[in-house]
Short mmCIF file of C-alpha atoms and ligand atoms in Angstrom, two decimals:
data_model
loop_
_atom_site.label_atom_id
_atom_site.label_comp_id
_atom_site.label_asym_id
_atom_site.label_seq_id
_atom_site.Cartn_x
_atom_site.Cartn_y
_atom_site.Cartn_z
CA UNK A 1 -47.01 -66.71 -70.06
CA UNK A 2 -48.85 -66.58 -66.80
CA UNK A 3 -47.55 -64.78 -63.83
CA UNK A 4 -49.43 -63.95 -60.32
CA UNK A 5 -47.56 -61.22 -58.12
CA UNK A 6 -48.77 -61.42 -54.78
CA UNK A 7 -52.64 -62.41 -54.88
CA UNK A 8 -54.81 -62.54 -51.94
CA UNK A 9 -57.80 -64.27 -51.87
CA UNK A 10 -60.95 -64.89 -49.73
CA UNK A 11 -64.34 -66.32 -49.31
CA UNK A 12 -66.17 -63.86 -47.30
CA UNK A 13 -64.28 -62.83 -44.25
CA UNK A 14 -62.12 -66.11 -44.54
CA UNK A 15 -58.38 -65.15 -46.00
CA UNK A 16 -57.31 -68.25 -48.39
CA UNK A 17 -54.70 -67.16 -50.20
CA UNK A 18 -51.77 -65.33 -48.79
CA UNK A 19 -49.68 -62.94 -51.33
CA UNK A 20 -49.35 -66.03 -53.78
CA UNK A 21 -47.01 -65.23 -56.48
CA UNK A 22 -46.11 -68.05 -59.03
CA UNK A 23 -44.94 -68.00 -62.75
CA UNK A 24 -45.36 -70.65 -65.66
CA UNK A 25 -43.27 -70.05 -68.87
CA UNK A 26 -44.40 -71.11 -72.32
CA UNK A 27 -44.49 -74.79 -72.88
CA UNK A 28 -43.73 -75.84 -69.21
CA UNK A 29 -45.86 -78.13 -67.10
CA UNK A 30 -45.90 -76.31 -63.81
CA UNK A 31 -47.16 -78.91 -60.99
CA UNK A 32 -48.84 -77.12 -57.81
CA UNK A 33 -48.76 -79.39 -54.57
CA UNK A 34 -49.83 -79.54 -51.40
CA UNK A 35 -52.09 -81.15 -48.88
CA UNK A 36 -55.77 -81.30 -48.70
CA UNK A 37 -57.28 -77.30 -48.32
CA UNK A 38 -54.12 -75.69 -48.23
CA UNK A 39 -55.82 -73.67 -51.52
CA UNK A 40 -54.65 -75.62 -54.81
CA UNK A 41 -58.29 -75.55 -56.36
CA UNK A 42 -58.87 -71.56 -55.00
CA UNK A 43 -55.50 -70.64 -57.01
CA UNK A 44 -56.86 -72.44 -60.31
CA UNK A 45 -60.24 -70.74 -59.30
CA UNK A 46 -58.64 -67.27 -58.65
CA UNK A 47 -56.90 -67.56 -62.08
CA UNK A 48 -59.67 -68.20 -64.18
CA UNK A 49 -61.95 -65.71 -62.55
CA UNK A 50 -64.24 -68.05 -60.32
CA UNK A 51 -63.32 -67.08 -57.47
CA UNK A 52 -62.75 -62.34 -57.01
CA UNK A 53 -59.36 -61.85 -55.82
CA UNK A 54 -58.88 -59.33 -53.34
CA UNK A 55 -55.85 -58.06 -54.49
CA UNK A 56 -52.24 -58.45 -56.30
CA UNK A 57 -52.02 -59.26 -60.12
CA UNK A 58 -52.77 -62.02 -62.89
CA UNK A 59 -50.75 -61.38 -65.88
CA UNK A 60 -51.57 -63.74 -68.86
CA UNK A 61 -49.27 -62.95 -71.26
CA UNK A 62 -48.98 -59.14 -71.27
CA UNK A 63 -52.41 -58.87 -69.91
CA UNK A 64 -53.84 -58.02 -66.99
CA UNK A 65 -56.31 -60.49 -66.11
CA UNK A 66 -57.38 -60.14 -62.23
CA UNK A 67 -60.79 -59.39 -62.48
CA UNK A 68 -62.25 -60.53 -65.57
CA UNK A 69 -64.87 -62.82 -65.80
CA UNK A 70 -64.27 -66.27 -66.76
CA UNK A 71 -66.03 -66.32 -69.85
CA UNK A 72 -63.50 -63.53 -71.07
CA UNK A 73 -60.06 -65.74 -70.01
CA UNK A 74 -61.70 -68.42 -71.67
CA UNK A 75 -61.83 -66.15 -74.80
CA UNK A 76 -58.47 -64.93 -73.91
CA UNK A 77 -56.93 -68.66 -74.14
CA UNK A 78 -57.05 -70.10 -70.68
CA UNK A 79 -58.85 -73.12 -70.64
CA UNK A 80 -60.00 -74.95 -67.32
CA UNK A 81 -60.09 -78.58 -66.11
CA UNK A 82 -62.00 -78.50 -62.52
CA UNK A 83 -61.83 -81.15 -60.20
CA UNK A 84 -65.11 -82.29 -60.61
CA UNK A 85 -65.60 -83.57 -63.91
CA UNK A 86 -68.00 -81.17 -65.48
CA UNK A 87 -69.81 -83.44 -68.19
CA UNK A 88 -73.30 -83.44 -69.60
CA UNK A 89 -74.19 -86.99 -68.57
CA UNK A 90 -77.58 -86.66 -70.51
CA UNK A 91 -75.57 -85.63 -73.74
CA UNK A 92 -73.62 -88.14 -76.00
CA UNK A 93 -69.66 -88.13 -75.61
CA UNK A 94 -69.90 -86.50 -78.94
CA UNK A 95 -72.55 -83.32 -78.12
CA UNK A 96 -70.19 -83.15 -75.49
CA UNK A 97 -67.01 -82.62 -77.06
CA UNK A 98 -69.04 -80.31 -79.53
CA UNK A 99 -69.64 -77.86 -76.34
CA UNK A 100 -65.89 -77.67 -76.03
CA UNK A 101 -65.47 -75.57 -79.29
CA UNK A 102 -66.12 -71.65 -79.38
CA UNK A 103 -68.46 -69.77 -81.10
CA UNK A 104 -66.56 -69.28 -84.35
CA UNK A 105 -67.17 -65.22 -84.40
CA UNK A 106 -64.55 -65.25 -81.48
CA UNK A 107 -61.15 -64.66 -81.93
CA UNK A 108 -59.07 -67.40 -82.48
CA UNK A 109 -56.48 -67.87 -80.43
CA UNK A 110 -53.27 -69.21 -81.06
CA UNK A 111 -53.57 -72.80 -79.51
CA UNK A 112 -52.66 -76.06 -80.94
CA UNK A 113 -55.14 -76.54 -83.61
CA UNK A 114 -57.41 -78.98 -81.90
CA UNK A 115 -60.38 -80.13 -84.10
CA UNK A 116 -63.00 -82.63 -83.15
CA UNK A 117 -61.09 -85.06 -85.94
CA UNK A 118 -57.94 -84.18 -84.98
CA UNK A 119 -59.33 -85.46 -81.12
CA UNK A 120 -60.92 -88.74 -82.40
CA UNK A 121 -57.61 -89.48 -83.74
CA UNK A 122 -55.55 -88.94 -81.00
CA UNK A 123 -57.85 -90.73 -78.89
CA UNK A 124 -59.82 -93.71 -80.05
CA UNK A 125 -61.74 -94.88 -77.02
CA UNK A 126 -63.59 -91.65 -77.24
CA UNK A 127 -63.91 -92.13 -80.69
CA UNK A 128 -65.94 -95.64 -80.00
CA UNK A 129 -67.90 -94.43 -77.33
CA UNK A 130 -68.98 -91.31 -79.64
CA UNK A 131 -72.58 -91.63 -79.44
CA UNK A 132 -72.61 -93.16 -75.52
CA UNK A 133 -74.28 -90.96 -72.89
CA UNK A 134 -71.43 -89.09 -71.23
CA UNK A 135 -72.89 -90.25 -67.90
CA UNK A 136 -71.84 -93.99 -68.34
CA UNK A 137 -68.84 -93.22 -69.12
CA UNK A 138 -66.00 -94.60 -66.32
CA UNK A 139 -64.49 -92.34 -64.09
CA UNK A 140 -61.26 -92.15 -66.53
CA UNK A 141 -63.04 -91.62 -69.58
CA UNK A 142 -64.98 -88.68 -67.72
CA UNK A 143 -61.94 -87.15 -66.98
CA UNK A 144 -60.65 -87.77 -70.73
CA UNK A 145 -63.87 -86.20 -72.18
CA UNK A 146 -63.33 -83.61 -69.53
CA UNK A 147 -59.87 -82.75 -70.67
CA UNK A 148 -60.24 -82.91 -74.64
CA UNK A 149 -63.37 -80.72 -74.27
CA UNK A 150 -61.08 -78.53 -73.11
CA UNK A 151 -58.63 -78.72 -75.35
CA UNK A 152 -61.44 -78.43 -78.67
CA UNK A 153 -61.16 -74.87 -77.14
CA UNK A 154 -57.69 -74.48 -78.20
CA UNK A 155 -56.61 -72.92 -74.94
CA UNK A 156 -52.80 -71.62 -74.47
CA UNK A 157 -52.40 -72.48 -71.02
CA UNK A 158 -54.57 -75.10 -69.39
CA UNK A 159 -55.25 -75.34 -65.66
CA UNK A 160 -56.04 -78.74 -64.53
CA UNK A 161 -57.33 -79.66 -61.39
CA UNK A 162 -56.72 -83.13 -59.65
CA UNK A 163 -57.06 -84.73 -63.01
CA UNK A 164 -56.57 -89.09 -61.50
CA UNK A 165 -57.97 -88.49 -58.43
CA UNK A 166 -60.23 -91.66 -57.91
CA UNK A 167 -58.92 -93.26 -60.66
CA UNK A 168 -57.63 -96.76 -60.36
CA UNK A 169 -53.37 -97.14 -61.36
CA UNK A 170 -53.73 -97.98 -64.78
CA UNK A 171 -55.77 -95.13 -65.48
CA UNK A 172 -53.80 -92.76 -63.66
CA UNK A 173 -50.58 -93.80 -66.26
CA UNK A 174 -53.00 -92.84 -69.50
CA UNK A 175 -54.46 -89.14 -67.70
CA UNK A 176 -50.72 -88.38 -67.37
CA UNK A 177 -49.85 -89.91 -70.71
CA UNK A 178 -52.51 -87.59 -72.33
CA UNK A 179 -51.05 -85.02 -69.94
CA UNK A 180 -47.90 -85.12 -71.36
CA UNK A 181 -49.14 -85.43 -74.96
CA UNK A 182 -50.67 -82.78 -75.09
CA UNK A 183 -47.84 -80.87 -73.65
CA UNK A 184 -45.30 -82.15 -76.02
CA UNK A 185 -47.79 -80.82 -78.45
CA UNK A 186 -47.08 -77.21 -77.53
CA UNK A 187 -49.44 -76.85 -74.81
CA UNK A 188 -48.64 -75.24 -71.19
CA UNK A 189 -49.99 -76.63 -68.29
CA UNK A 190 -50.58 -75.61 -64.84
CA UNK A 191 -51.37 -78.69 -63.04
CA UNK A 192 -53.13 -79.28 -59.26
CA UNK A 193 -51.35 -82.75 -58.25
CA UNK A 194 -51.92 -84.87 -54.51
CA UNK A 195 -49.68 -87.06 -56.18
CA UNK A 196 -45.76 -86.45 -55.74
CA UNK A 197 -44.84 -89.52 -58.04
CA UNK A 198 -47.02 -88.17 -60.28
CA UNK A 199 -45.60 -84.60 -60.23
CA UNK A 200 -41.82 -85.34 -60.07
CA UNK A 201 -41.97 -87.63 -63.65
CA UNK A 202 -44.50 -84.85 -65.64
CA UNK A 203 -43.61 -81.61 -63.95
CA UNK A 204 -40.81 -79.14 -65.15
CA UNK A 205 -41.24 -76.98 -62.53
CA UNK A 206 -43.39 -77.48 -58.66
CA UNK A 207 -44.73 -74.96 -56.12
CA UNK A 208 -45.72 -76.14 -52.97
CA UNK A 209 -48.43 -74.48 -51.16
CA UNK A 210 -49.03 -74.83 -47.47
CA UNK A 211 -52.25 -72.89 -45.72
CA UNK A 212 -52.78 -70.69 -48.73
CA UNK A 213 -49.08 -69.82 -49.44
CA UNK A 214 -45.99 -70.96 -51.54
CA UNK A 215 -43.91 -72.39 -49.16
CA UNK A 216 -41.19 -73.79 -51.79
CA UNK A 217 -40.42 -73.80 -55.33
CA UNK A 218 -37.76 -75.64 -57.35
CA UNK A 219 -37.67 -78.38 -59.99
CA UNK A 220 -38.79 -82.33 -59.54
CA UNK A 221 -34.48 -83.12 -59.21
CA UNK A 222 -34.25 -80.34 -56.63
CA UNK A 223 -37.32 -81.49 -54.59
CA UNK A 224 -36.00 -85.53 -54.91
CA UNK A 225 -33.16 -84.03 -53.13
CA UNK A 226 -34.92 -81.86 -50.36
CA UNK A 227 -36.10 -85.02 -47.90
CA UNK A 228 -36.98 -82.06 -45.25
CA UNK A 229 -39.40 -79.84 -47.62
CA UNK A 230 -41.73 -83.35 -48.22
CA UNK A 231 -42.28 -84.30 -44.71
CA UNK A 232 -42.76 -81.13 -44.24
CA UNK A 233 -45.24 -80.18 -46.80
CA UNK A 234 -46.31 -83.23 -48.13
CA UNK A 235 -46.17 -85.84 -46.09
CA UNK A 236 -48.88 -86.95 -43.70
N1 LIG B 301 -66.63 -71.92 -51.69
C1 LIG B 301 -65.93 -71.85 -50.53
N2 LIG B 301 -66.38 -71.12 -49.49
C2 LIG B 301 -65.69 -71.03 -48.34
N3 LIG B 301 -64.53 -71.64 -48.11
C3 LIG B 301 -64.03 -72.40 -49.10
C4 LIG B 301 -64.70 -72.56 -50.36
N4 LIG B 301 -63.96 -73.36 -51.16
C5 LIG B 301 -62.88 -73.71 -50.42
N5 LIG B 301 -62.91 -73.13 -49.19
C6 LIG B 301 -61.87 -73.24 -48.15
O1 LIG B 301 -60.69 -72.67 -48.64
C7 LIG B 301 -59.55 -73.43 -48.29
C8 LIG B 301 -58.80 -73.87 -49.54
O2 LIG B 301 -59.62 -74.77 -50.29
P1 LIG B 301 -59.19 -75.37 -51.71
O3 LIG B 301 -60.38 -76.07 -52.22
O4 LIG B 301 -58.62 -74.28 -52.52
O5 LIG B 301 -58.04 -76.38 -51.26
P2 LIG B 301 -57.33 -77.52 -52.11
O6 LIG B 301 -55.87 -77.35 -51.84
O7 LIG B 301 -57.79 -77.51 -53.51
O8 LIG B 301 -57.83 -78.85 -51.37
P3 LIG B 301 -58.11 -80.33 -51.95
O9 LIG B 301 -56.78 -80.97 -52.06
O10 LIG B 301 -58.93 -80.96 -50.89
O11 LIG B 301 -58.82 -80.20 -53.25
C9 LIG B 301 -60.06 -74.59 -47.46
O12 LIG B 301 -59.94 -74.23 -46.11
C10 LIG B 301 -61.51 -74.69 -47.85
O13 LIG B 301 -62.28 -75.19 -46.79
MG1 LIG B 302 -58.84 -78.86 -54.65
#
């Protein structure tokens, strides 16, 4: 569904990414790890069309994507999860959720068929808090406004960046529930993980990155087993 052949990446005259090539299939969750700066968030950004790549290629599907604008992989069916928590705190949890859908004179893409009843169903707490200011929402019900907003897009693939950072435990278990939810719903997901816990139980596939390049890729069992590759990599 997605597939990067050798991408290179900078910011100015500093080179970030380093010939990155990485694939996710339809209906995986692909995790990407790594340790702080090593380039997680400048891969999502690269793929979305934040951040100019240099050079290689972005395939979604049978397109080429590297690029196009962000607006126009939106369109395309990528939708994108940033690290920060984009919400309108000054809007209601529902306005919010309303700025998740597209204009309707845009294509329709594939997706999962994500309406904004479908999304109070499937999650009540947002549902209760529907006429709340986003901006008192907690830190986990940011990120799960965040993520539905999203997914009232109807994306194909979604990128998702660092989704329980700062999140206390029993948070973290309901982001990843709703992670895999969603996925189990037909979505594919390209996830940005710290976590390695975290990774191993929701991701079918890993890449590790390391100073802007894939160092190692193989499944959650594989990496269990490679002791060396975590210290390595991972480990601080
Ligand atoms: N806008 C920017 N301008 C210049 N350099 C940047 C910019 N954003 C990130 N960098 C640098 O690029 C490198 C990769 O950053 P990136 O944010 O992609 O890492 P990351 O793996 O997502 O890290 P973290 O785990 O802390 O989120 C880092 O050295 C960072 O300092
Ligand atoms: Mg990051």
């Amino acid at each position: 569904m997605l597939s990067l052949n050798a991408v290179n990446t900078f910011y100015g005259k500093s080179h970030v990414l380093f010939d990155v090539s990485l694939e996710v299939r339809r209906g995986e969750i692909v995790a990407l790890l790594g340790r702080n700066g090593v380039g997680k968030s400048t891969t999502l950004g690269t793929i979305m069309g934040l951040v100019p790549a240099h050079s290689g290629s972005i395939r979604f599907g049978e397109t080429e994507i590297l690029g196009r604008k962000p607006h126009q992989n939106a369109m395309a069916g990528l939708g994108f999860v940033p690290e920060e928590r984009w919400i309108f705190p000054n809007l209601s949890v529902h306005q919010n959720l309303l700025m998740g859908i597209k204009p309707g004179y845009f294509k329709k893409t594939a997706g999962s068929g994500w309406t904004i009843e479908r999304a109070y169903d499937s999650f009540p707490q947002l549902a209760e808090r529907k006429d709340q200011l986003g901006g008192i929402l907690s830190g986990g019900e940011k990120q799960m406004l965040t993520i539905v907003r999203t997914l009232l897009g109807n994306p194909e693939l979604i990128l998702i960046d660092e989704p329980t950072e700062g999140l206390a435990p029993i948070i973290v278990d309901r982001v990843n529930a709703l992670i895999a939810d969603i996925n189990r719903q037909g979505l594919t997901v390209l996830l940005v993980e710290q976590n390695l816990q975290t990774c191993l139980r929701l991701a079918h596939r890993i890449y590790i990155l390391s100073k802007g390049a894939v160092k190692w890729t193989g499944t959650p069992k594989d990496l269990e087993e490679r002791k060396d590759i975590r210290k390595q990599y991972l480990e601080i």
